[in-house]
Coordinates of C-alpha atoms and ligand atoms in Angstrom, one line a residue:
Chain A
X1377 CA 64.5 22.9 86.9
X1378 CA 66.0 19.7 88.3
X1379 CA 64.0 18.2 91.3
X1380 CA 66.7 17.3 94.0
X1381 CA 66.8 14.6 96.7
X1382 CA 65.8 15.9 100.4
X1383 CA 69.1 14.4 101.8
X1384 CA 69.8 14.9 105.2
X1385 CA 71.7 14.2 108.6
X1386 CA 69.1 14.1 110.8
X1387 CA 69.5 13.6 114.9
X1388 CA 68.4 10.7 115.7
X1389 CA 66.1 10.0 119.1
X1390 CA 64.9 7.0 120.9
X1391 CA 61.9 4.6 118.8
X1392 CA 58.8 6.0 118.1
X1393 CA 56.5 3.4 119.4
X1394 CA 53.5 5.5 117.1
X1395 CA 53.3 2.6 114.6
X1396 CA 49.8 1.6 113.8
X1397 CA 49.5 -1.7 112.5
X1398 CA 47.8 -1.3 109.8
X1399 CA 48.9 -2.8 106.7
X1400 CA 49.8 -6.2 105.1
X1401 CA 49.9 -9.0 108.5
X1402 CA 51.0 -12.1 107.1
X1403 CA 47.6 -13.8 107.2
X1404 CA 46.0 -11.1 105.1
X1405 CA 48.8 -11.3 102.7
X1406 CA 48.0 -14.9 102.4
X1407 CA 44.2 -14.5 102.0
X1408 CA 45.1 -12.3 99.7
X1409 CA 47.8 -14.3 98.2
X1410 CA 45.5 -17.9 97.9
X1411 CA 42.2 -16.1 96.8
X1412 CA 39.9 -19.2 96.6
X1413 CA 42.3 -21.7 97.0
X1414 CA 43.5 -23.2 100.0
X1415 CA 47.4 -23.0 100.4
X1416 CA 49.6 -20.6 99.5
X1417 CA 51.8 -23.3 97.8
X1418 CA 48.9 -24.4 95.8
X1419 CA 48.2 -21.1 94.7
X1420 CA 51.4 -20.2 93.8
X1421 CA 52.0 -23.0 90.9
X1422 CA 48.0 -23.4 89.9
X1423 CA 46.0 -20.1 90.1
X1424 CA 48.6 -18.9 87.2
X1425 CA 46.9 -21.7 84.7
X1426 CA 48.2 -24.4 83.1
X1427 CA 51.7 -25.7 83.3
X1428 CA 51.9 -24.3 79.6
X1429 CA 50.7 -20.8 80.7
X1430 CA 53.1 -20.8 83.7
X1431 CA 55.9 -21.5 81.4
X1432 CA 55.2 -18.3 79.1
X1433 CA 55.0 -16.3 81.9
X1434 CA 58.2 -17.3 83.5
X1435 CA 59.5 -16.9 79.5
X1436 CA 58.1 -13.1 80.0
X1437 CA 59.3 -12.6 83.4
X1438 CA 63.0 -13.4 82.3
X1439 CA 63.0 -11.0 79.3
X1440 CA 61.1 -8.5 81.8
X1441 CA 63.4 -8.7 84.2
X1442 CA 66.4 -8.1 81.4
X1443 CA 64.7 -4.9 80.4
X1444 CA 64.5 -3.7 83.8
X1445 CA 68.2 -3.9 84.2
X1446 CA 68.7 -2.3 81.0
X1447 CA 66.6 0.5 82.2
X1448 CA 68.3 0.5 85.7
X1449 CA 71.0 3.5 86.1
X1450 CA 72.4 4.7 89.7
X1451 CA 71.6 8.3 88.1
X1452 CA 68.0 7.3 88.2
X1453 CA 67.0 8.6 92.1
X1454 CA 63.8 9.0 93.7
X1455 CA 62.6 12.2 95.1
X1456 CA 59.0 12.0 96.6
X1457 CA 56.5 15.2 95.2
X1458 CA 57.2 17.7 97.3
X1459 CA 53.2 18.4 98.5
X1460 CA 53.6 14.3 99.3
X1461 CA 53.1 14.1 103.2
X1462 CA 55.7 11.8 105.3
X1463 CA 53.7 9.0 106.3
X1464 CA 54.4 8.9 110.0
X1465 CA 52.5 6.7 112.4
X1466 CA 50.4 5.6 109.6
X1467 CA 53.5 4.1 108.0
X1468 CA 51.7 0.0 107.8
X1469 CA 53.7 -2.4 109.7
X1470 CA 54.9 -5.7 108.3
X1471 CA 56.3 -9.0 108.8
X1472 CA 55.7 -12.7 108.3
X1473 CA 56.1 -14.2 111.8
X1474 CA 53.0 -14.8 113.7
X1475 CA 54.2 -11.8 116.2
X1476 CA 56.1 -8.8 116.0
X1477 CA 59.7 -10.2 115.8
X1478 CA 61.7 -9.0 118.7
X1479 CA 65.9 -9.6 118.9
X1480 CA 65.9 -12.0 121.9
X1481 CA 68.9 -10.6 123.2
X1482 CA 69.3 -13.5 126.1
X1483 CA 68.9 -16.3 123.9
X1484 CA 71.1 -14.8 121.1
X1485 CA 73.3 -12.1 122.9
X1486 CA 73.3 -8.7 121.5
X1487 CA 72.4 -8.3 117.9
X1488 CA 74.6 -8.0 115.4
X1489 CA 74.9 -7.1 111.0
X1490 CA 76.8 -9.7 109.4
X1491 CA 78.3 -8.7 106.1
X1492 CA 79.7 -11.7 105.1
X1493 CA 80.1 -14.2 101.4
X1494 CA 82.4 -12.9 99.1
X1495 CA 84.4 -10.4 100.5
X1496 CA 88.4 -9.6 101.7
X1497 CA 86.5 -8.6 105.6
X1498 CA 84.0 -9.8 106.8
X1499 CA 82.3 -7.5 109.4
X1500 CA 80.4 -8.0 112.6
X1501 CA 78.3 -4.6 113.3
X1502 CA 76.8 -3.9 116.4
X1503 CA 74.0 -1.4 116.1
X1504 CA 76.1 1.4 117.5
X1505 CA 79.3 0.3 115.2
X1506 CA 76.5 1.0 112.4
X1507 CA 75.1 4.3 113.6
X1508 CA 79.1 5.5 114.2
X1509 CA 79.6 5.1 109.8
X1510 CA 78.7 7.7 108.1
X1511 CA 75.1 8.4 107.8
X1512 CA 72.7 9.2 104.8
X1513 CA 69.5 10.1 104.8
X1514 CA 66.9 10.6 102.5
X1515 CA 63.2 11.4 102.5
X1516 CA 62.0 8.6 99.9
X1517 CA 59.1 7.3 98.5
X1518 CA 57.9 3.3 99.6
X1519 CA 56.4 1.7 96.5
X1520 CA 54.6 -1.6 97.7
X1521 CA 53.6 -4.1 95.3
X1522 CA 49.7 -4.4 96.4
X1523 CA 50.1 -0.8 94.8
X1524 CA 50.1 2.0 97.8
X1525 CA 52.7 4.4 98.4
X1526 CA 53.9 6.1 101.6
X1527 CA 56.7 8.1 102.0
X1528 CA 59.4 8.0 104.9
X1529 CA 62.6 9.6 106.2
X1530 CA 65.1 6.6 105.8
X1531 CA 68.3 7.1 107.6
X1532 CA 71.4 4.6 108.2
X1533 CA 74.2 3.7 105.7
X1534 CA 74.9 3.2 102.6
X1535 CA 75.5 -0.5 101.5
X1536 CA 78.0 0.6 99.0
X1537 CA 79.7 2.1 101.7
X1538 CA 79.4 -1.1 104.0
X1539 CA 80.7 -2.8 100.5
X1540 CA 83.8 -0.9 100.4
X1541 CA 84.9 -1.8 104.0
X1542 CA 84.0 -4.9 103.4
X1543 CA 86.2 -5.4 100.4
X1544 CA 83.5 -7.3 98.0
X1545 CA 85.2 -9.1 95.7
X1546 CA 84.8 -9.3 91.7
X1547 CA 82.4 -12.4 91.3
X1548 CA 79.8 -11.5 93.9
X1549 CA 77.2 -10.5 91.6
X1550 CA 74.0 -11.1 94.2
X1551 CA 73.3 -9.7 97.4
X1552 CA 70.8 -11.7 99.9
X1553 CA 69.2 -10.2 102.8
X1554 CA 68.7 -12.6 105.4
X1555 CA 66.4 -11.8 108.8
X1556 CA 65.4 -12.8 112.4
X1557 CA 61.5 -12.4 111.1
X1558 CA 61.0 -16.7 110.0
X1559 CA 62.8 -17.6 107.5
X1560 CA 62.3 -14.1 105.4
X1561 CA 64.8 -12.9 103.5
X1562 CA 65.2 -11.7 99.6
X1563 CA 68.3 -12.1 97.1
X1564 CA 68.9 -8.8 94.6
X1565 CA 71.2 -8.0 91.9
X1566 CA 74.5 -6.4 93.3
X1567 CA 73.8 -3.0 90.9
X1568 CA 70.3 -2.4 92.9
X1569 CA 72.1 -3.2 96.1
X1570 CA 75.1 -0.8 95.1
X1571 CA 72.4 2.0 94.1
X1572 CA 73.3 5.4 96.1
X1573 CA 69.8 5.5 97.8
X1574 CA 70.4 1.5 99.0
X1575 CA 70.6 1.8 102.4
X1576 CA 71.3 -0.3 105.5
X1577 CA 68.4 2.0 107.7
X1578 CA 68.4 1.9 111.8
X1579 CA 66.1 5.6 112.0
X1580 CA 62.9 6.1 110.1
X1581 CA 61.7 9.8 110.6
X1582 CA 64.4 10.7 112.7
X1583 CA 63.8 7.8 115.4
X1584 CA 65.4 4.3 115.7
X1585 CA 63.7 1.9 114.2
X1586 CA 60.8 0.6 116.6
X1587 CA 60.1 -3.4 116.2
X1588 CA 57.1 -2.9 113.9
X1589 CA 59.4 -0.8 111.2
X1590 CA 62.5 -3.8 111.3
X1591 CA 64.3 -3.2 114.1
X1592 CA 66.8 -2.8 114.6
X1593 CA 68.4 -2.3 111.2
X1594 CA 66.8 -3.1 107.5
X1595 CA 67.7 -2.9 103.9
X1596 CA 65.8 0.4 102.1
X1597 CA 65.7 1.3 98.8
X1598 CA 63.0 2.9 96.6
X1599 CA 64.6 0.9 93.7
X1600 CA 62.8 -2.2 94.7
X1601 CA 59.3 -2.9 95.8
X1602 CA 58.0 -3.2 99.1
X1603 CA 58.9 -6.8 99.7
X1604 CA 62.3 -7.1 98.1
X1605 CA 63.3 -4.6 101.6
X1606 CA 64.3 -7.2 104.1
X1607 CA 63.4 -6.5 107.7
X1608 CA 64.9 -7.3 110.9
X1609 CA 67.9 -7.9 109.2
X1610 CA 71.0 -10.4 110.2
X1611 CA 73.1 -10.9 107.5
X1612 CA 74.4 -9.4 104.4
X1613 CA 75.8 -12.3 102.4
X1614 CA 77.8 -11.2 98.9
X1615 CA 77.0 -14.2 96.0
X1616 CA 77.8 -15.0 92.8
X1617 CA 74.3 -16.6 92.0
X1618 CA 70.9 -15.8 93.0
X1619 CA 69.3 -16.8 96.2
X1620 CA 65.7 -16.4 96.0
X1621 CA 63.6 -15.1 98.3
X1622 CA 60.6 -15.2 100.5
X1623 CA 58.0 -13.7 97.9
X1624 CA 60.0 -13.8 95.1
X1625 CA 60.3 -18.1 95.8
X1626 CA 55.8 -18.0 96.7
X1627 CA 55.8 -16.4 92.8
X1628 CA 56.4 -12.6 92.9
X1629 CA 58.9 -11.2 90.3
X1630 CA 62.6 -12.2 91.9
X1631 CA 63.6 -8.8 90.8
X1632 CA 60.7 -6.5 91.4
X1633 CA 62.5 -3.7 90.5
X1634 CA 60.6 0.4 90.3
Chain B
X1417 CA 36.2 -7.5 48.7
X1418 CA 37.0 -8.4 52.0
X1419 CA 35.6 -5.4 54.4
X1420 CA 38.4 -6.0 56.7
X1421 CA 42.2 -7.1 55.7
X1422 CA 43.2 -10.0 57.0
X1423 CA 45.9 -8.4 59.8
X1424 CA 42.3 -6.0 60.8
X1425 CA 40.9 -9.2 61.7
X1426 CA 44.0 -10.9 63.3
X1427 CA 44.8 -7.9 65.5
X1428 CA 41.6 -7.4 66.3
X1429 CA 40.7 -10.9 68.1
X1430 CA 44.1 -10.9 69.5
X1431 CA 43.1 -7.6 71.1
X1432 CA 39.8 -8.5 72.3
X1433 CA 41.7 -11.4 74.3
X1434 CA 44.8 -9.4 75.4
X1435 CA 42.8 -6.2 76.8
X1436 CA 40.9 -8.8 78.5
X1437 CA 43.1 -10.3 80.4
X1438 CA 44.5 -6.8 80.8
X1439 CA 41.8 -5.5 82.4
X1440 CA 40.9 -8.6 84.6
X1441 CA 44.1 -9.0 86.0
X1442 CA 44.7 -5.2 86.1
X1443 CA 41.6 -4.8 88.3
X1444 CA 42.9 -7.9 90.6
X1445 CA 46.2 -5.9 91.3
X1446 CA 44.1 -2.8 91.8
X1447 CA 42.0 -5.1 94.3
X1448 CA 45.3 -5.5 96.7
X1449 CA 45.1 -2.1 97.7
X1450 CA 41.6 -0.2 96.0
X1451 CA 42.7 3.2 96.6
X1452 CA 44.8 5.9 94.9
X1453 CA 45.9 7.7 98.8
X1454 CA 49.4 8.0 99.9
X1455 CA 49.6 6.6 103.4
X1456 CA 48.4 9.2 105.8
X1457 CA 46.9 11.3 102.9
X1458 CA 43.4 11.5 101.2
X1459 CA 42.4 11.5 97.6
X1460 CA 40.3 13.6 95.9
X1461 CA 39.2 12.2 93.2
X1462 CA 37.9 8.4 93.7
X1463 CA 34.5 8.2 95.5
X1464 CA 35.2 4.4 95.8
X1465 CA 38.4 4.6 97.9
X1466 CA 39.0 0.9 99.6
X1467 CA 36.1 -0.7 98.1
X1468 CA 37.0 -3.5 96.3
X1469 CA 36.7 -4.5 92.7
X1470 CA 34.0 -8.0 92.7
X1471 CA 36.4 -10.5 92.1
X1472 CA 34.3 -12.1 89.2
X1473 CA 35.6 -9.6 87.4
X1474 CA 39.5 -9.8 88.5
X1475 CA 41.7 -12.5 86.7
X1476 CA 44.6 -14.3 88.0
X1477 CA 43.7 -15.6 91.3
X1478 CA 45.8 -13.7 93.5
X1479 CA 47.6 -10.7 92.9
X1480 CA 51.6 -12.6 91.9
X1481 CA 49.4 -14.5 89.5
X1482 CA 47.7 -11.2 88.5
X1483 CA 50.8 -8.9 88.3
X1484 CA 52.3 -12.2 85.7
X1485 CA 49.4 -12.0 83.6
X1486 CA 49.8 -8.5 83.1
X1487 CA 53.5 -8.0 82.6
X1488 CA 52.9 -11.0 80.0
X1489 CA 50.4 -10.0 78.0
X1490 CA 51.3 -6.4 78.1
X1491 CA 53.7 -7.2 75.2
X1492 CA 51.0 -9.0 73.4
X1493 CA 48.7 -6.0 73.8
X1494 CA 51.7 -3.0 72.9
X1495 CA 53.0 -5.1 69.7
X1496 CA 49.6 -6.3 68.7
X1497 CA 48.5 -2.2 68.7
X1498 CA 51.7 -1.1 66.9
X1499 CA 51.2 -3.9 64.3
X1500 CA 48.1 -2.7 63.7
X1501 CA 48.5 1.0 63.3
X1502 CA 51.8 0.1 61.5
X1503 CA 49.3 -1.8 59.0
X1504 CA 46.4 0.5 58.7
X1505 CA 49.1 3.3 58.3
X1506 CA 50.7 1.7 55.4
X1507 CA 47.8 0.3 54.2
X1508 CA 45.4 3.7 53.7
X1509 CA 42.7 1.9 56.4
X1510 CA 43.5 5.2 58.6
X1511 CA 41.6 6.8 55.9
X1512 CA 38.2 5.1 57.2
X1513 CA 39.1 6.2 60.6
X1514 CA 40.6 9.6 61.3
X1515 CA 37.7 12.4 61.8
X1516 CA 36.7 14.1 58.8
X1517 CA 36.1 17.5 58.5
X1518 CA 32.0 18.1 59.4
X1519 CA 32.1 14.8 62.0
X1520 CA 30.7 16.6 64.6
X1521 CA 27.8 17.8 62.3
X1522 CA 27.7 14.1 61.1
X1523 CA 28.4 12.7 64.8
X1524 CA 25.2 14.9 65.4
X1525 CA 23.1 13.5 62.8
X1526 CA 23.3 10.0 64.1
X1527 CA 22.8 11.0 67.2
X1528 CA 19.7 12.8 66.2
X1529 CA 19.0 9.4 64.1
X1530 CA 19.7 7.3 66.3
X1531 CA 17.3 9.0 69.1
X1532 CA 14.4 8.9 66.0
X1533 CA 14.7 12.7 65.3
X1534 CA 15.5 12.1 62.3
X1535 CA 13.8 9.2 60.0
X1536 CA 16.6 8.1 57.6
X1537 CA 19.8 7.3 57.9
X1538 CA 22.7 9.9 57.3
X1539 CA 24.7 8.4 54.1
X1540 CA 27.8 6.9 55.7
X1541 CA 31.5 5.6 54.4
X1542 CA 32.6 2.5 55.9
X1543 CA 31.7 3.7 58.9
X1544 CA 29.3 6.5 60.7
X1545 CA 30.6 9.0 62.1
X1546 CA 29.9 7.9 65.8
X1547 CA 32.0 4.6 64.8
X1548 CA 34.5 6.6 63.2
X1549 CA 34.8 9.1 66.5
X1550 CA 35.1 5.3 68.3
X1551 CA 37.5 3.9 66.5
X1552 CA 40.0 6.6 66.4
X1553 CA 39.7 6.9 69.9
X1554 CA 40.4 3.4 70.8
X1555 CA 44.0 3.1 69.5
X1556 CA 44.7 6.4 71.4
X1557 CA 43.2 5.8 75.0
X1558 CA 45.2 2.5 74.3
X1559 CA 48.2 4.1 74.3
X1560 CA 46.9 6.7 77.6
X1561 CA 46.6 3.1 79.0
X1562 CA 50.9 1.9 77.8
X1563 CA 52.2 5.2 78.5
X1564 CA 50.6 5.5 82.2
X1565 CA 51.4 1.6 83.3
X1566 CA 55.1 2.2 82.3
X1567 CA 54.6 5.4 84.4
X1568 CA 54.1 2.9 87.4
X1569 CA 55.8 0.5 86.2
X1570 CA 59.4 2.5 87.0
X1571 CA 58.3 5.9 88.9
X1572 CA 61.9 5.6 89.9
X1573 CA 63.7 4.5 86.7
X1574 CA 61.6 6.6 84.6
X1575 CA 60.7 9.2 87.1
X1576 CA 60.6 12.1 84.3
X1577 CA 57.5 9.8 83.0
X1578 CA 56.2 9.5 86.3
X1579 CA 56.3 13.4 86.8
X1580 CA 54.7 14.2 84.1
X1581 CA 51.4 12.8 84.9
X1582 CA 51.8 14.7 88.3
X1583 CA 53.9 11.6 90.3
X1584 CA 52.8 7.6 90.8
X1585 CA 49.6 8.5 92.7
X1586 CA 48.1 10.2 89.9
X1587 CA 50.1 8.0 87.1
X1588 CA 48.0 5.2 88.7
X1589 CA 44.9 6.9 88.8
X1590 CA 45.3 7.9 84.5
X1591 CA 46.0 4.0 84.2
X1592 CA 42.5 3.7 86.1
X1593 CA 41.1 6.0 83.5
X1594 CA 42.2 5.0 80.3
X1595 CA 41.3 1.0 81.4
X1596 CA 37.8 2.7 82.4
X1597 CA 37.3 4.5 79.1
X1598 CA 38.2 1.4 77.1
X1599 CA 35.5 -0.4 79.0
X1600 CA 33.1 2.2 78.2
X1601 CA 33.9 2.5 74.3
X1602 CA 33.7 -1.3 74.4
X1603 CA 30.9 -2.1 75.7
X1604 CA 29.2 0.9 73.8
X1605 CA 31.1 -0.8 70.0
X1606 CA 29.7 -4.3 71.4
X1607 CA 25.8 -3.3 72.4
X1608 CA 26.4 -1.4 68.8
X1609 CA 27.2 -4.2 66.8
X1610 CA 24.9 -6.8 68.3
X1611 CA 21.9 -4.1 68.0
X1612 CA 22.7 -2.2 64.7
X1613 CA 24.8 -3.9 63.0
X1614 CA 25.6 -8.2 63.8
X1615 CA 25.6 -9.1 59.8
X1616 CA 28.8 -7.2 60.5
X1617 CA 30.5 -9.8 62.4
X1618 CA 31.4 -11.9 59.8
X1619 CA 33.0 -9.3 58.4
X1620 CA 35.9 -9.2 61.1
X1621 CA 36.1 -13.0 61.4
X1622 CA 36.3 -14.4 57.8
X1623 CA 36.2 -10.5 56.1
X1624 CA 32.8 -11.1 54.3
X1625 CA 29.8 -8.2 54.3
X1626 CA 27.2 -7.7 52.4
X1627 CA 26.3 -4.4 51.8
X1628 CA 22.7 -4.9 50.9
X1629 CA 22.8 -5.3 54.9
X1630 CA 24.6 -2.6 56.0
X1631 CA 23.0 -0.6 58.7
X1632 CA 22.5 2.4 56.2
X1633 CA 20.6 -0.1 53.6
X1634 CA 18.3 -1.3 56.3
X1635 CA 17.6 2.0 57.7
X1636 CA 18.5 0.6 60.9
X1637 CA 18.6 1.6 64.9
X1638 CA 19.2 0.0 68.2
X1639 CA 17.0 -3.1 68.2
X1640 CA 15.2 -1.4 64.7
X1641 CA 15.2 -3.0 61.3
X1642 CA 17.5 -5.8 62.6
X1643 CA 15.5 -8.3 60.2
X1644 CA 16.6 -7.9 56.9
X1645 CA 12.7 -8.5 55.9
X1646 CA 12.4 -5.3 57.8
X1647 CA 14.0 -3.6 54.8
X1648 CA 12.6 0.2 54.0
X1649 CA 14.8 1.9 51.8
X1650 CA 16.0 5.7 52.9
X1651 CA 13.5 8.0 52.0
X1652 CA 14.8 9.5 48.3
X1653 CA 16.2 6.3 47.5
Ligands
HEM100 C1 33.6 -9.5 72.0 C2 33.9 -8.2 71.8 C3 33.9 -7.6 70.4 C4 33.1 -7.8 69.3 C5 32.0 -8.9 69.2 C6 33.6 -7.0 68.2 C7 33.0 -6.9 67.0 C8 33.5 -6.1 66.0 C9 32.9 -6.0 64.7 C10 31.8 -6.9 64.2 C11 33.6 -5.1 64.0 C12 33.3 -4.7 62.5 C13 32.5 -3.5 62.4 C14 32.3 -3.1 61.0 O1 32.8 -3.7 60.1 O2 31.6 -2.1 60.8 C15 34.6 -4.5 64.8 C16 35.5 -3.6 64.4 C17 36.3 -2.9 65.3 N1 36.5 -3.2 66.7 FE1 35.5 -4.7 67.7 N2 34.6 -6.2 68.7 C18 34.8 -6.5 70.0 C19 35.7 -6.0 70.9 C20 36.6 -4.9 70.6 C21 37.5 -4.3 71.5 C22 37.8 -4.7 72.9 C23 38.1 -3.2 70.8 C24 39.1 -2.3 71.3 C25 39.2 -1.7 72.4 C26 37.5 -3.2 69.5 C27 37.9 -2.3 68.5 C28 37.4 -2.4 67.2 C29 37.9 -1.5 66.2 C30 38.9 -0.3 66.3 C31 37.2 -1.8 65.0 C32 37.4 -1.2 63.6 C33 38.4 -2.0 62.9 C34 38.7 -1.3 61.6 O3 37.9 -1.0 60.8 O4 40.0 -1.0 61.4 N3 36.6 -4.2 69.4 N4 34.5 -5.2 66.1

C-alpha cells in the first residue's frame, strides 16, 4: 500500500496573523551558532578545529554532498504520517533582519517575483500574476536543521512550472533565491529546484502568507532543510555556478539536502 | 600469541575515537532543538523534552561545526565497523563472540559470581559470558545507530527507511537510543576492564596477555583480587 501525497487546491483567504514567534530569531541562531566564542565569523572557521581538520571536513562535505545527488530522484516525495498534526499557529517564525521584514511598498512600489539569469523570458510577477498560474498544493513535512519537524499546507506554484514560462536555458545548472529579509538568500542545484514538490508558496494552511511565514511569496520544498527555503523572496536568478548562501557561506552544508 | 590480531586492535582505537566524536557532536546537534515533538504536538516518550544536553559533553562548538564532525566521521565510524566484522568474519574471531548455547545459564553464573554468590570463578573461553553478551551486542546497536541516522539523514530520499522506524520523529528518537545504549555498554566494558581485568589492556594495544593474569586465574571481581599477589587459585584447582 503506497502512501500518497495530500495534494490539493485549496481556497485561499486573507493572512492568518496566528503566528507565534516562537522559533529560531536571528540572535538565538547566533548564540547558538558562536557557542563560546564571540562572532559568528570566528566561529565559523575556528570552532571546526584546526585548518587541517577544516580541510577534511570540507573533503567529506564534497563527497557527501555527491552522494546526496546520487541518492536524489524527483520520484522520491514527501508525505507527512498521516496521525502527524499541521502545525498551525505554532508553525516558528524566522528571519535574519532585526525585525519582521515587511515589503515597503512606498519606497519600493508594489512587490514583485523576478525570474531572471539564464532564461529566453524573463518574468516580472506580481503577487496576483502568481496566484492566477496554476496552483499546487501539498500538505508537507518542514525538516529544520536544529532537528524539529512541523508540518504545513504549502500552496503556490511550481518552479518547474515558473521554469517552463520562463524558458531556462541548457547551462543554468544553479538556482539562487534571493530576498528582501538582509542580505538572505541561498543558491541550490537546479534538480532540487526542478523537484515536483519545489514550490514558489504565497498560502500556508490555506491563508496568504502573513509577514512572519515570508510574505509575500517563498521558495518551499521538503527536499531541502529549513534554511536552504528562502523567505521574502525577490528574485529567482537561473546560474550556471553556485552562488552560496546565507548559512551555507556562515558554514552549514551548501546543499543540505533531506 | 597475540590475544588480539592486529586489525582488533586498529579498529578498536579507531572506534573508541570515532564513536566519540560521534556522540559529542551528535549530542550538540541534538542540543539545537532537545526534543523529539512535531511542532504543535507532544511526545510520549522523552521525560527530558527541551532540556538541554551540558555542553561539556557536546563536541563541535556550534551545531554547523557539530553536524561536520558528524557527517565526517560517520564514514570513519561505518567503514571502520565493516572492516572489522569483515575481519573477525574471515578470520574465525566471531567464534569468541557470538552467544553460545547455555550463555544465559553462564551470563547467570557470573552474575551470581560477580554479586559473591558464588566463590569461584565460572571457567571461561576468551571471554565470560557477560563480555561475550557485550561484545556481540556492540557491533549490532552500532549498526541500530547507521541505519536510524541514515533514516534522518534523507526521511525524504529514503522515506521507505524513514517509515519503517514509524517516520523521522521516531527515526530520531531510535538514533537517541542506540547512541544511549552504546554509552551504557561502554561505560559498563570500561568500569569492567579497569576493575576486573586492566592486565588486559595491553592486550588491545600491543596484543600481549598473560594468562597467568586473567581474571579467571586470579579469581577476580570488581575491585577483588586486582593484585596479582592476591592470587587464590579456583577452588578444585
Ligand atoms: C577508553 C575506552 C576503552 C577502553 C580502555 C577499552 C579497553 C578494552 C580492552 C582492554 C579490551 C580487551 C578485553 C580483553 O581482551 O578481554 C577491549 C576489547 C573490546 N572493546 Fe574496548 N575499550 C574502550 C572502548 C570501547 C568502545 C567505545 C567499544 C565499542 C562501543 C569497545 C568495544 C570493544 C570490543 C567489541 C572488544 C572485544 C574485541 C574482540 O575481542 O574482538 N571498547 N577493550
Amino acid at each position: 500500500m503506497s502512501r500518497r501525497p495530500d495534494r490539493s487546491e485549496p481556497p485561499i483567504r486573507l493572512p492568518s496573523h496566528a503566528a507565534e514567534r516562537v522559533g529560531l530569531d536571528r540572535r538565538r541562531f547566533l548564540a547558538a551558532a558562536s557557542g563560546a566564542l564571540g562572532t559568528l565569523a570566528l566561529a565559523a572557521c575556528d570552532s571546526m578545529g584546526p585548518r587541517s581538520a577544516k580541510g577534511v571536513l570540507m573533503f567529506a562535505e564534497s563527497g557527501n554532498e555527491k552522494l546526496e545527488r546520487v541518492l536524489f530522484h524527483h520520484s522520491s516525495i514527501d508525505v507527512p504520517r498521516s496521525s502527524a498534526a499541521t502545525a498551525g499557529s505554532h508553525f516558528p517564525a524566522y528571519f535574519v533582519s532585526d525585525q519582521v521584514p515587511v515589503w515597503d511598498e512606498a519606497a519600493h512600489g508594489v512587490w514583485r517575483l523576478e525570474v531572471s539569469g539564464m532564461v529566453n523570458t524573463p518574468l516580472s510577477l506580481s503577487l496576483s500574476d502568481l496566484s492566477s498560474l496554476p496552483r499546487t498544493g501539498y500538505k508537507l513535512d518542514h525538516f529544520c536543521v536544529e532537528g524539529w519537524t512541523a508540518v504545513a499546507t504549502r500552496t503556490g506554484v511550481r518552479l518547474a512550472d515558473l521554469a517552463k514560462l520562463a524558458g531556462v536555458r541548457p547551462g543554468a545548472r544553479y538556482v539562487d533565491f534571493q530576498s528582501f529579509d538582509s542580505d538572505y538568500h541561498e543558491s541550490w542545484d537546479i534538480e532540487s529546484a526542478m523537484h515536483p514538490q519545489t514550490l514558489i508558496v504565497y498560502a500556508q494552511d490555506g491563508h496568504y502568507l502573513n509577514s512572519a511565514w515570508g510574505a509575500p511569496a517563498r521558495v518551499y520544498s521538503p527536499v531541502k532543510l529549513g534554511y536552504k527555503n528562502t523567505k521574502y523572496l525577490t528574485k529567482i536568478a537561473f546560474l550556471p555556478e553556485r552562488n552560496g548562501g546565507y548559512w551555507s557561506d556562515r558554514g552549514y552544508e551548501w546543499y543540505g539536502g533531506v | 600469541m597475540k590475544r588480539h590480531h592486529a586489525v582488533v586492535r586498529i579498529t578498536h582505537w579507531v572506534n573508541v575515537i570515532a564513536l566519540t566524536i560521534m556522540i559529542g557532536s551528535g549530542l550538540r546537534i541534538f542540543n539545537a532543538y532537545p526534543a523529539f515533538a512535531r511542532r504543535g504536538e507532544s511526545f510520549c516518550c522523552y521525560p527530558f523534552e527541551h532540556q538541554p544536553i551540558p555542553a561539556a559533553l557536546t563536541f563541535g562548538g556550534w551545531l554547523a561545526g557539530a553536524r561536520n564532525w558528524h557527517f565526517a566521521m560517520m564514514w570513519v565510524l561505518g567503514i571502520n565497523g565493516l572492516v572489522y566484522l569483515a575481519f573477525i568474519y574471515l578470520h574465525g574471531e566471531w567464534r569468541d563472540l557470538v552467544p553460545r548455547r547455555g550463555i544465559v545459564r553462564d551470563a547467570r553464573e557470573m552474575v551470581k559470581f560477580y554479586l559473591t554468590v558464588r566463590k569461584d570463578h565460572p571457567v571461561q573461553g576468551k571471554h565470560n559470558a557477560l563480555q561475550r553478551l557485550a561484545y556481540f551486542s556492540m557491533p549490532i546497536v552500532g549498526i541500530m545507530a547507521v541505519v536510524t541516522g541514515i533514516a534522518i539523514w534523507k526521511p525524504v530520499q529514503l522515506a521507505w527507511l524513514t517509515n519503517l522506524m514509524g517516520g523521522y520523529v521516531w527515526a530520531r528518537y531510535w538514533h537517541f537510543w542506540a547512541m544511549l545504549l552504546l554509552v551504557v555498554l561502554t561505560v559498563g566494558h570500561v568500569f569492567m576492564v579497569f576493575t576486573v581485568d586492566p592486565y588486559s589492556i595491553p592486550s588491545i594495544i600491543t596484543g600481549k596477555y598473560r594468562p597467568e593474569l586473567s581474571p579467571e586465574a586470579r579469581n577476580a571481581r570488581p575491585f577483588v583480587h586486582l593484585l596479582p599477589t592476591h592470587h587464590e587459585p579456583p577452588a578444585g584447582s
